[in-house]
């Protein structure tokens, strides 16, 4: 059986290309099932190289197996992202340096406006000043997306249900459901 991440990537590519032509005719890929995006690979590249050495990969695996986490929250062979068999040093592959680009001036201005508006209220004055995750409206991390990033330690699982015209993605963390036409 192929690795779940590889099956997901193959199905995603086939979907983007409009389906798959088989000997019995065209078919849409079947995404339905249980998936995970668990990894110990960091979002942004720390060093300069896009891949990890065998020693660095072993250090990630050793860290993931620390006794305080144990085997309960980790699955074997999912500790680092591998592309073409090479362990990646970051989740980001574009831009090529593996780092989040700097904010634009417009983005910085928008964040400053949001902070200024929030500062007019006390921290507990009303629910709108509290984070959405604290109000149990969205996941406690970035699992539900977009983008659907790993939570690193637990609850990185998804159940995908597919109908003729829609896909529903249910995240384990906080049970967020996305319905995509």
Short mmCIF file of N, CA and C in Angstrom, two decimals:
data_model
loop_
_atom_site.label_atom_id
_atom_site.label_comp_id
_atom_site.label_asym_id
_atom_site.label_seq_id
_atom_site.Cartn_x
_atom_site.Cartn_y
_atom_site.Cartn_z
N UNK A 1 0.85 -1.18 0.00
CA UNK A 1 0.00 0.00 0.00
C UNK A 1 0.89 1.24 0.00
N UNK A 2 0.55 2.23 -0.82
CA UNK A 2 1.37 3.43 -0.90
C UNK A 2 1.14 4.32 0.31
N UNK A 3 2.08 5.19 0.55
CA UNK A 3 2.03 6.12 1.68
C UNK A 3 0.82 7.06 1.51
N UNK A 4 0.03 7.38 2.58
CA UNK A 4 -1.16 8.22 2.45
C UNK A 4 -0.87 9.58 1.84
N UNK A 5 0.27 10.19 2.18
CA UNK A 5 0.57 11.52 1.64
C UNK A 5 0.81 11.41 0.14
N UNK A 6 1.52 10.38 -0.32
CA UNK A 6 1.76 10.20 -1.74
C UNK A 6 0.46 9.94 -2.49
N UNK A 7 -0.44 9.14 -1.91
CA UNK A 7 -1.75 8.90 -2.54
C UNK A 7 -2.53 10.19 -2.65
N UNK A 8 -2.46 11.03 -1.59
CA UNK A 8 -3.19 12.29 -1.61
C UNK A 8 -2.63 13.22 -2.67
N UNK A 9 -1.31 13.31 -2.77
CA UNK A 9 -0.69 14.17 -3.78
C UNK A 9 -1.05 13.71 -5.19
N UNK A 10 -1.04 12.40 -5.42
CA UNK A 10 -1.38 11.86 -6.73
C UNK A 10 -2.84 12.16 -7.07
N UNK A 11 -3.72 11.98 -6.09
CA UNK A 11 -5.15 12.26 -6.32
C UNK A 11 -5.37 13.75 -6.55
N UNK A 12 -4.64 14.61 -5.83
CA UNK A 12 -4.77 16.06 -6.01
C UNK A 12 -4.35 16.46 -7.40
N UNK A 13 -3.23 15.94 -7.87
CA UNK A 13 -2.74 16.27 -9.21
C UNK A 13 -3.74 15.81 -10.26
N UNK A 14 -4.27 14.60 -10.11
CA UNK A 14 -5.25 14.10 -11.06
C UNK A 14 -6.49 14.97 -11.07
N UNK A 15 -6.93 15.42 -9.90
CA UNK A 15 -8.10 16.29 -9.80
C UNK A 15 -7.85 17.60 -10.53
N UNK A 16 -6.69 18.21 -10.30
CA UNK A 16 -6.36 19.48 -10.93
C UNK A 16 -6.27 19.34 -12.45
N UNK A 17 -5.87 18.19 -12.91
CA UNK A 17 -5.75 17.97 -14.36
C UNK A 17 -7.07 17.53 -14.99
N UNK A 18 -8.14 17.49 -14.19
CA UNK A 18 -9.46 17.20 -14.73
C UNK A 18 -9.87 15.75 -14.69
N UNK A 19 -9.20 14.95 -13.94
CA UNK A 19 -9.58 13.55 -13.82
C UNK A 19 -8.52 12.65 -14.40
N UNK A 20 -8.84 11.38 -14.46
CA UNK A 20 -7.91 10.36 -14.93
C UNK A 20 -8.61 9.58 -16.02
N UNK A 21 -7.90 9.29 -17.10
CA UNK A 21 -8.46 8.45 -18.15
C UNK A 21 -7.98 7.02 -17.90
N UNK A 22 -8.93 6.13 -17.75
CA UNK A 22 -8.62 4.72 -17.50
C UNK A 22 -9.10 3.91 -18.69
N UNK A 23 -8.77 2.62 -18.76
CA UNK A 23 -9.26 1.79 -19.87
C UNK A 23 -10.78 1.77 -19.99
N UNK A 24 -11.48 2.03 -18.86
CA UNK A 24 -12.95 2.03 -18.90
C UNK A 24 -13.52 3.43 -19.08
N UNK A 25 -12.66 4.43 -19.29
CA UNK A 25 -13.14 5.79 -19.52
C UNK A 25 -12.65 6.75 -18.45
N UNK A 26 -13.04 8.02 -18.58
CA UNK A 26 -12.57 9.03 -17.62
C UNK A 26 -13.18 8.85 -16.24
N UNK A 27 -12.37 9.10 -15.20
CA UNK A 27 -12.84 9.02 -13.82
C UNK A 27 -12.27 10.19 -13.05
N UNK A 28 -13.03 10.64 -12.06
CA UNK A 28 -12.51 11.61 -11.11
C UNK A 28 -11.82 10.85 -10.00
N UNK A 29 -10.76 11.41 -9.43
CA UNK A 29 -10.08 10.70 -8.34
C UNK A 29 -10.97 10.60 -7.11
N UNK A 30 -10.73 9.57 -6.33
CA UNK A 30 -11.48 9.36 -5.10
C UNK A 30 -10.62 9.78 -3.92
N UNK A 31 -10.95 10.92 -3.33
CA UNK A 31 -10.23 11.43 -2.17
C UNK A 31 -10.72 10.82 -0.87
N UNK A 32 -11.87 10.17 -0.93
CA UNK A 32 -12.55 9.72 0.28
C UNK A 32 -11.67 8.82 1.14
N UNK A 33 -11.73 9.06 2.44
CA UNK A 33 -10.97 8.23 3.36
C UNK A 33 -10.40 9.05 4.50
N UNK A 34 -9.49 8.44 5.24
CA UNK A 34 -8.84 9.09 6.36
C UNK A 34 -7.42 9.46 5.96
N UNK A 35 -7.02 10.69 6.27
CA UNK A 35 -5.72 11.22 5.87
C UNK A 35 -5.06 11.86 7.08
N UNK A 36 -3.76 12.08 6.97
CA UNK A 36 -3.03 12.82 8.00
C UNK A 36 -2.02 13.72 7.33
N UNK A 37 -1.70 14.84 7.98
CA UNK A 37 -0.61 15.67 7.50
C UNK A 37 0.42 15.86 8.62
N UNK A 38 0.47 14.87 9.51
CA UNK A 38 1.41 14.95 10.63
C UNK A 38 2.84 14.99 10.12
N UNK A 39 3.63 15.87 10.70
CA UNK A 39 5.04 15.96 10.37
C UNK A 39 5.76 16.71 11.48
N UNK A 40 7.05 16.51 11.54
CA UNK A 40 7.88 17.29 12.44
C UNK A 40 8.68 18.33 11.64
N UNK A 41 8.49 18.35 10.34
CA UNK A 41 9.19 19.32 9.50
C UNK A 41 8.63 20.71 9.80
N UNK A 42 9.52 21.67 9.99
CA UNK A 42 9.11 23.03 10.33
C UNK A 42 8.56 23.74 9.11
N UNK A 43 7.73 24.77 9.34
CA UNK A 43 7.14 25.51 8.23
C UNK A 43 8.21 26.25 7.44
N UNK A 44 9.03 27.05 8.14
CA UNK A 44 10.07 27.84 7.48
C UNK A 44 11.44 27.19 7.63
N UNK A 45 12.22 27.27 6.58
CA UNK A 45 13.57 26.71 6.60
C UNK A 45 14.43 27.48 7.59
N UNK A 46 15.15 26.75 8.41
CA UNK A 46 16.05 27.37 9.39
C UNK A 46 17.43 27.55 8.78
N UNK A 47 17.93 26.53 8.13
CA UNK A 47 19.25 26.61 7.51
C UNK A 47 19.16 27.08 6.07
N UNK A 48 20.17 26.75 5.30
CA UNK A 48 20.23 27.20 3.91
C UNK A 48 19.87 26.13 2.89
N UNK A 49 19.90 24.86 3.30
CA UNK A 49 19.66 23.79 2.34
C UNK A 49 18.21 23.32 2.39
N UNK A 50 17.70 22.88 1.24
CA UNK A 50 16.30 22.45 1.18
C UNK A 50 16.07 21.04 1.69
N UNK A 51 17.15 20.27 1.87
CA UNK A 51 17.00 18.92 2.38
C UNK A 51 17.80 18.74 3.67
N UNK A 52 17.42 17.73 4.43
CA UNK A 52 18.10 17.42 5.68
C UNK A 52 19.11 16.30 5.45
N UNK A 53 20.18 16.34 6.18
CA UNK A 53 21.14 15.23 6.16
C UNK A 53 20.54 14.06 6.92
N UNK A 54 21.16 12.91 6.82
CA UNK A 54 20.70 11.74 7.56
C UNK A 54 20.76 12.01 9.06
N UNK A 55 21.78 12.72 9.52
CA UNK A 55 21.92 13.04 10.94
C UNK A 55 20.81 13.99 11.40
N UNK A 56 20.51 15.01 10.58
CA UNK A 56 19.44 15.95 10.94
C UNK A 56 18.09 15.24 10.96
N UNK A 57 17.86 14.37 10.00
CA UNK A 57 16.61 13.60 9.96
C UNK A 57 16.49 12.74 11.21
N UNK A 58 17.57 12.08 11.59
CA UNK A 58 17.56 11.24 12.80
C UNK A 58 17.26 12.08 14.03
N UNK A 59 17.77 13.32 14.09
CA UNK A 59 17.50 14.20 15.23
C UNK A 59 16.01 14.55 15.30
N UNK A 60 15.37 14.79 14.16
CA UNK A 60 13.93 15.06 14.14
C UNK A 60 13.17 13.86 14.68
N UNK A 61 13.52 12.68 14.20
CA UNK A 61 12.84 11.46 14.64
C UNK A 61 13.04 11.24 16.13
N UNK A 62 14.27 11.44 16.62
CA UNK A 62 14.54 11.27 18.04
C UNK A 62 13.71 12.24 18.86
N UNK A 63 13.62 13.49 18.42
CA UNK A 63 12.82 14.49 19.12
C UNK A 63 11.35 14.07 19.15
N UNK A 64 10.86 13.56 18.02
CA UNK A 64 9.45 13.16 17.94
C UNK A 64 9.12 11.99 18.86
N UNK A 65 10.12 11.23 19.24
CA UNK A 65 9.89 10.05 20.08
C UNK A 65 10.20 10.31 21.56
N UNK A 66 10.29 11.57 21.96
CA UNK A 66 10.58 11.89 23.35
C UNK A 66 9.51 11.28 24.26
N UNK A 67 9.91 10.80 25.44
CA UNK A 67 8.96 10.11 26.34
C UNK A 67 7.75 10.94 26.72
N UNK A 68 7.87 12.25 26.79
CA UNK A 68 6.71 13.05 27.19
C UNK A 68 5.60 13.00 26.15
N UNK A 69 5.93 12.65 24.91
CA UNK A 69 4.91 12.50 23.88
C UNK A 69 4.61 11.04 23.62
N UNK A 70 5.63 10.24 23.68
CA UNK A 70 5.44 8.82 23.46
C UNK A 70 4.93 8.49 22.08
N UNK A 71 4.51 7.28 21.90
CA UNK A 71 4.02 6.81 20.62
C UNK A 71 2.54 7.15 20.39
N UNK A 72 1.87 7.65 21.41
CA UNK A 72 0.44 7.93 21.27
C UNK A 72 0.14 8.94 20.18
N UNK A 73 1.00 9.94 20.03
CA UNK A 73 0.69 11.03 19.12
C UNK A 73 1.51 11.02 17.85
N UNK A 74 2.33 10.03 17.66
CA UNK A 74 3.17 9.99 16.48
C UNK A 74 2.94 8.69 15.72
N UNK A 75 2.99 8.82 14.40
CA UNK A 75 2.90 7.63 13.57
C UNK A 75 4.27 7.37 12.98
N UNK A 76 4.60 6.13 12.82
CA UNK A 76 5.90 5.78 12.27
C UNK A 76 6.05 6.30 10.84
N UNK A 77 7.25 6.71 10.51
CA UNK A 77 7.63 7.15 9.17
C UNK A 77 6.96 8.45 8.72
N UNK A 78 6.30 9.17 9.61
CA UNK A 78 5.69 10.43 9.24
C UNK A 78 6.34 11.60 9.98
N UNK A 79 7.58 11.43 10.39
CA UNK A 79 8.21 12.46 11.21
C UNK A 79 8.79 13.61 10.41
N UNK A 80 9.17 13.40 9.18
CA UNK A 80 9.65 14.48 8.33
C UNK A 80 9.03 14.32 6.96
N UNK A 81 8.86 15.43 6.28
CA UNK A 81 8.32 15.39 4.92
C UNK A 81 9.43 14.93 3.98
N UNK A 82 9.09 14.01 3.11
CA UNK A 82 10.05 13.54 2.12
C UNK A 82 9.47 13.76 0.73
N UNK A 83 10.28 14.29 -0.14
CA UNK A 83 9.90 14.44 -1.54
C UNK A 83 10.95 13.71 -2.35
N UNK A 84 10.50 12.77 -3.16
CA UNK A 84 11.42 11.92 -3.92
C UNK A 84 12.44 11.25 -3.02
N UNK A 85 12.00 10.85 -1.83
CA UNK A 85 12.86 10.13 -0.90
C UNK A 85 13.82 11.00 -0.10
N UNK A 86 13.82 12.31 -0.34
CA UNK A 86 14.74 13.21 0.36
C UNK A 86 13.98 13.97 1.44
N UNK A 87 14.53 13.95 2.65
CA UNK A 87 13.90 14.63 3.79
C UNK A 87 14.01 16.14 3.59
N UNK A 88 12.88 16.84 3.70
CA UNK A 88 12.83 18.29 3.48
C UNK A 88 13.16 19.04 4.76
N UNK A 89 13.78 20.21 4.62
CA UNK A 89 14.13 21.03 5.77
C UNK A 89 13.02 22.02 6.12
N UNK A 90 12.00 22.15 5.27
CA UNK A 90 10.87 23.02 5.56
C UNK A 90 9.66 22.57 4.77
N UNK A 91 8.48 22.97 5.24
CA UNK A 91 7.25 22.69 4.50
C UNK A 91 7.19 23.60 3.28
N UNK A 92 7.58 24.86 3.46
CA UNK A 92 7.55 25.82 2.34
C UNK A 92 8.57 25.44 1.28
N UNK A 93 8.12 25.42 0.03
CA UNK A 93 9.04 25.17 -1.08
C UNK A 93 9.08 26.37 -2.02
N UNK A 94 8.15 27.30 -1.87
CA UNK A 94 8.12 28.49 -2.70
C UNK A 94 7.77 29.67 -1.81
N UNK A 95 8.61 30.68 -1.70
CA UNK A 95 9.81 30.94 -2.49
C UNK A 95 10.90 29.91 -2.22
N UNK A 96 11.84 29.82 -3.14
CA UNK A 96 12.89 28.79 -3.05
C UNK A 96 13.72 28.82 -1.77
N UNK A 97 13.76 29.96 -1.06
CA UNK A 97 14.54 29.99 0.18
C UNK A 97 13.81 29.33 1.34
N UNK A 98 12.54 28.90 1.13
CA UNK A 98 11.80 28.18 2.16
C UNK A 98 11.36 29.04 3.33
N UNK A 99 11.24 30.34 3.11
CA UNK A 99 10.84 31.26 4.18
C UNK A 99 9.64 32.10 3.75
N UNK A 100 8.82 32.46 4.73
CA UNK A 100 7.66 33.31 4.46
C UNK A 100 8.17 34.69 4.04
N UNK A 101 7.65 35.22 2.92
CA UNK A 101 8.10 36.56 2.49
C UNK A 101 7.73 37.63 3.50
N UNK A 102 8.46 38.74 3.48
CA UNK A 102 8.15 39.87 4.36
C UNK A 102 6.78 40.42 4.02
N UNK A 103 6.12 41.00 5.03
CA UNK A 103 4.82 41.62 4.80
C UNK A 103 4.98 42.87 3.93
N UNK A 104 3.97 43.11 3.12
CA UNK A 104 3.96 44.33 2.32
C UNK A 104 3.58 45.50 3.22
N UNK A 105 3.78 46.70 2.75
CA UNK A 105 3.40 47.88 3.52
C UNK A 105 1.90 47.88 3.77
N UNK A 106 1.11 47.47 2.78
CA UNK A 106 -0.36 47.41 2.95
C UNK A 106 -0.72 46.39 4.03
N UNK A 107 -0.04 45.26 4.05
CA UNK A 107 -0.30 44.25 5.07
C UNK A 107 0.06 44.73 6.45
N UNK A 108 1.20 45.41 6.57
CA UNK A 108 1.61 45.97 7.87
C UNK A 108 0.59 46.99 8.35
N UNK A 109 0.09 47.83 7.43
CA UNK A 109 -0.91 48.85 7.80
C UNK A 109 -2.19 48.18 8.29
N UNK A 110 -2.63 47.14 7.59
CA UNK A 110 -3.86 46.44 7.98
C UNK A 110 -3.72 45.81 9.36
N UNK A 111 -2.59 45.19 9.64
CA UNK A 111 -2.37 44.60 10.97
C UNK A 111 -2.35 45.67 12.06
N UNK A 112 -1.76 46.81 11.77
CA UNK A 112 -1.72 47.92 12.74
C UNK A 112 -3.14 48.43 13.01
N UNK A 113 -3.97 48.51 11.98
CA UNK A 113 -5.36 48.95 12.16
C UNK A 113 -6.15 47.97 13.02
N UNK A 114 -5.95 46.69 12.79
CA UNK A 114 -6.62 45.67 13.59
C UNK A 114 -6.19 45.76 15.05
N UNK A 115 -4.87 45.91 15.28
CA UNK A 115 -4.36 46.02 16.65
C UNK A 115 -4.91 47.27 17.33
N UNK A 116 -5.00 48.39 16.60
CA UNK A 116 -5.52 49.63 17.18
C UNK A 116 -6.99 49.47 17.56
N UNK A 117 -7.77 48.82 16.71
CA UNK A 117 -9.19 48.61 17.02
C UNK A 117 -9.35 47.74 18.26
N UNK A 118 -8.56 46.67 18.33
CA UNK A 118 -8.64 45.78 19.50
C UNK A 118 -8.20 46.49 20.78
N UNK A 119 -7.27 47.41 20.66
CA UNK A 119 -6.75 48.12 21.83
C UNK A 119 -7.79 49.05 22.46
N UNK A 120 -8.86 49.36 21.72
CA UNK A 120 -9.90 50.23 22.28
C UNK A 120 -10.78 49.49 23.28
N UNK A 121 -10.65 48.17 23.35
CA UNK A 121 -11.43 47.35 24.27
C UNK A 121 -10.50 46.72 25.29
N UNK A 122 -11.05 46.39 26.44
CA UNK A 122 -10.31 45.58 27.40
C UNK A 122 -10.25 44.16 26.90
N UNK A 123 -9.29 43.40 27.38
CA UNK A 123 -9.08 42.04 26.87
C UNK A 123 -10.33 41.18 26.98
N UNK A 124 -11.11 41.36 28.02
CA UNK A 124 -12.28 40.51 28.24
C UNK A 124 -13.60 41.27 28.11
N UNK A 125 -13.60 42.41 27.41
CA UNK A 125 -14.82 43.22 27.29
C UNK A 125 -15.94 42.52 26.52
N UNK A 126 -15.61 41.81 25.47
CA UNK A 126 -16.63 41.09 24.73
C UNK A 126 -15.97 39.99 23.90
N UNK A 127 -16.74 39.02 23.43
CA UNK A 127 -16.15 37.85 22.78
C UNK A 127 -15.40 38.18 21.49
N UNK A 128 -15.74 39.26 20.82
CA UNK A 128 -15.08 39.57 19.55
C UNK A 128 -13.59 39.87 19.72
N UNK A 129 -13.18 40.18 20.93
CA UNK A 129 -11.75 40.43 21.15
C UNK A 129 -10.98 39.15 21.46
N UNK A 130 -11.67 38.06 21.65
CA UNK A 130 -11.02 36.78 21.94
C UNK A 130 -10.75 36.03 20.63
N UNK A 131 -9.72 35.23 20.58
CA UNK A 131 -9.41 34.48 19.36
C UNK A 131 -10.53 33.51 19.00
N UNK A 132 -10.70 33.28 17.71
CA UNK A 132 -11.75 32.37 17.25
C UNK A 132 -11.56 30.97 17.81
N UNK A 133 -10.30 30.52 17.96
CA UNK A 133 -10.08 29.18 18.49
C UNK A 133 -10.50 29.09 19.95
N UNK A 134 -10.30 30.15 20.70
CA UNK A 134 -10.71 30.14 22.11
C UNK A 134 -12.22 30.09 22.24
N UNK A 135 -12.91 30.65 21.25
CA UNK A 135 -14.37 30.64 21.25
C UNK A 135 -14.91 29.36 20.60
N UNK A 136 -14.02 28.42 20.28
CA UNK A 136 -14.36 27.13 19.69
C UNK A 136 -15.09 27.28 18.35
N UNK A 137 -14.72 28.31 17.60
CA UNK A 137 -15.32 28.51 16.28
C UNK A 137 -14.46 27.93 15.17
N UNK A 138 -13.17 27.86 15.40
CA UNK A 138 -12.26 27.24 14.46
C UNK A 138 -11.22 26.46 15.24
N UNK A 139 -10.44 25.70 14.52
CA UNK A 139 -9.43 24.84 15.13
C UNK A 139 -8.42 25.64 15.94
N UNK A 140 -7.76 24.95 16.85
CA UNK A 140 -6.73 25.54 17.69
C UNK A 140 -5.39 25.48 16.98
N UNK A 141 -5.32 25.96 15.83
CA UNK A 141 -4.11 25.92 15.03
C UNK A 141 -4.50 26.17 13.59
N UNK A 142 -3.75 25.62 12.70
CA UNK A 142 -4.00 25.88 11.29
C UNK A 142 -4.47 24.62 10.56
N UNK A 143 -4.95 23.64 11.29
CA UNK A 143 -5.34 22.38 10.67
C UNK A 143 -6.45 22.54 9.63
N UNK A 144 -7.46 23.36 9.93
CA UNK A 144 -8.61 23.45 9.04
C UNK A 144 -8.30 24.26 7.79
N UNK A 145 -7.33 25.17 7.89
CA UNK A 145 -6.88 25.94 6.75
C UNK A 145 -7.90 26.92 6.24
N UNK A 146 -7.73 27.43 5.06
CA UNK A 146 -6.54 27.22 4.28
C UNK A 146 -5.40 28.10 4.74
N UNK A 147 -4.16 27.67 4.58
CA UNK A 147 -3.72 26.34 4.18
C UNK A 147 -3.84 25.36 5.34
N UNK A 148 -3.96 24.10 5.04
CA UNK A 148 -4.12 23.06 6.06
C UNK A 148 -2.74 22.62 6.53
N UNK A 149 -2.22 23.33 7.50
CA UNK A 149 -0.88 23.05 8.02
C UNK A 149 -0.95 22.10 9.21
N UNK A 150 0.11 21.34 9.45
CA UNK A 150 0.10 20.40 10.58
C UNK A 150 0.11 21.11 11.92
N UNK A 151 -0.43 20.43 12.91
CA UNK A 151 -0.46 20.92 14.28
C UNK A 151 0.75 20.41 15.05
N UNK A 152 1.57 19.62 14.41
CA UNK A 152 2.83 19.06 14.91
C UNK A 152 2.69 17.97 15.94
N UNK A 153 1.87 18.08 16.96
CA UNK A 153 1.90 17.07 18.00
C UNK A 153 0.73 16.11 17.98
N UNK A 154 -0.44 16.56 17.61
CA UNK A 154 -1.59 15.66 17.64
C UNK A 154 -2.72 16.27 16.83
N UNK A 155 -3.76 15.47 16.62
CA UNK A 155 -4.96 15.90 15.91
C UNK A 155 -4.66 16.42 14.51
N UNK A 156 -3.85 15.69 13.77
CA UNK A 156 -3.53 16.06 12.39
C UNK A 156 -4.30 15.21 11.39
N UNK A 157 -5.40 14.64 11.83
CA UNK A 157 -6.14 13.71 10.98
C UNK A 157 -7.35 14.37 10.35
N UNK A 158 -7.69 13.87 9.16
CA UNK A 158 -8.82 14.38 8.40
C UNK A 158 -9.64 13.19 7.90
N UNK A 159 -10.94 13.39 7.83
CA UNK A 159 -11.81 12.44 7.16
C UNK A 159 -12.40 13.17 5.98
N UNK A 160 -12.25 12.59 4.82
CA UNK A 160 -12.76 13.20 3.59
C UNK A 160 -13.90 12.35 3.08
N UNK A 161 -15.04 13.00 2.84
CA UNK A 161 -16.21 12.35 2.28
C UNK A 161 -16.48 13.03 0.95
N UNK A 162 -16.68 12.24 -0.08
CA UNK A 162 -16.82 12.79 -1.43
C UNK A 162 -18.14 12.34 -2.04
N UNK A 163 -18.87 13.30 -2.60
CA UNK A 163 -20.07 12.98 -3.37
C UNK A 163 -19.77 13.31 -4.83
N UNK A 164 -20.77 13.24 -5.67
CA UNK A 164 -20.57 13.53 -7.08
C UNK A 164 -20.10 14.97 -7.29
N UNK A 165 -20.61 15.90 -6.48
CA UNK A 165 -20.33 17.31 -6.72
C UNK A 165 -19.60 18.03 -5.59
N UNK A 166 -19.37 17.37 -4.47
CA UNK A 166 -18.76 18.05 -3.32
C UNK A 166 -17.76 17.15 -2.60
N UNK A 167 -16.85 17.81 -1.91
CA UNK A 167 -15.94 17.13 -1.01
C UNK A 167 -16.09 17.78 0.36
N UNK A 168 -16.23 16.97 1.40
CA UNK A 168 -16.29 17.48 2.77
C UNK A 168 -15.03 17.02 3.48
N UNK A 169 -14.32 17.98 4.08
CA UNK A 169 -13.11 17.67 4.84
C UNK A 169 -13.41 17.95 6.30
N UNK A 170 -13.36 16.92 7.12
CA UNK A 170 -13.59 17.05 8.56
C UNK A 170 -12.26 16.93 9.27
N UNK A 171 -11.88 17.98 10.02
CA UNK A 171 -10.62 17.93 10.75
C UNK A 171 -10.86 17.32 12.12
N UNK A 172 -9.88 16.57 12.59
CA UNK A 172 -9.98 15.98 13.92
C UNK A 172 -9.96 17.07 14.98
N UNK A 173 -9.10 18.07 14.81
CA UNK A 173 -8.98 19.15 15.79
C UNK A 173 -10.21 20.04 15.73
N UNK A 174 -10.98 20.04 16.78
CA UNK A 174 -12.18 20.87 16.92
C UNK A 174 -13.29 20.51 15.94
N UNK A 175 -13.10 19.45 15.17
CA UNK A 175 -14.12 18.92 14.27
C UNK A 175 -14.65 19.97 13.30
N UNK A 176 -13.75 20.78 12.75
CA UNK A 176 -14.14 21.73 11.71
C UNK A 176 -14.47 20.96 10.45
N UNK A 177 -15.54 21.38 9.76
CA UNK A 177 -15.92 20.74 8.50
C UNK A 177 -15.92 21.79 7.40
N UNK A 178 -15.26 21.47 6.30
CA UNK A 178 -15.26 22.33 5.12
C UNK A 178 -15.97 21.56 4.02
N UNK A 179 -16.90 22.23 3.35
CA UNK A 179 -17.60 21.62 2.23
C UNK A 179 -17.18 22.40 1.00
N UNK A 180 -16.61 21.69 0.03
CA UNK A 180 -16.05 22.31 -1.16
C UNK A 180 -16.79 21.79 -2.38
N UNK A 181 -17.44 22.72 -3.14
CA UNK A 181 -18.13 22.27 -4.36
C UNK A 181 -17.14 21.72 -5.39
#
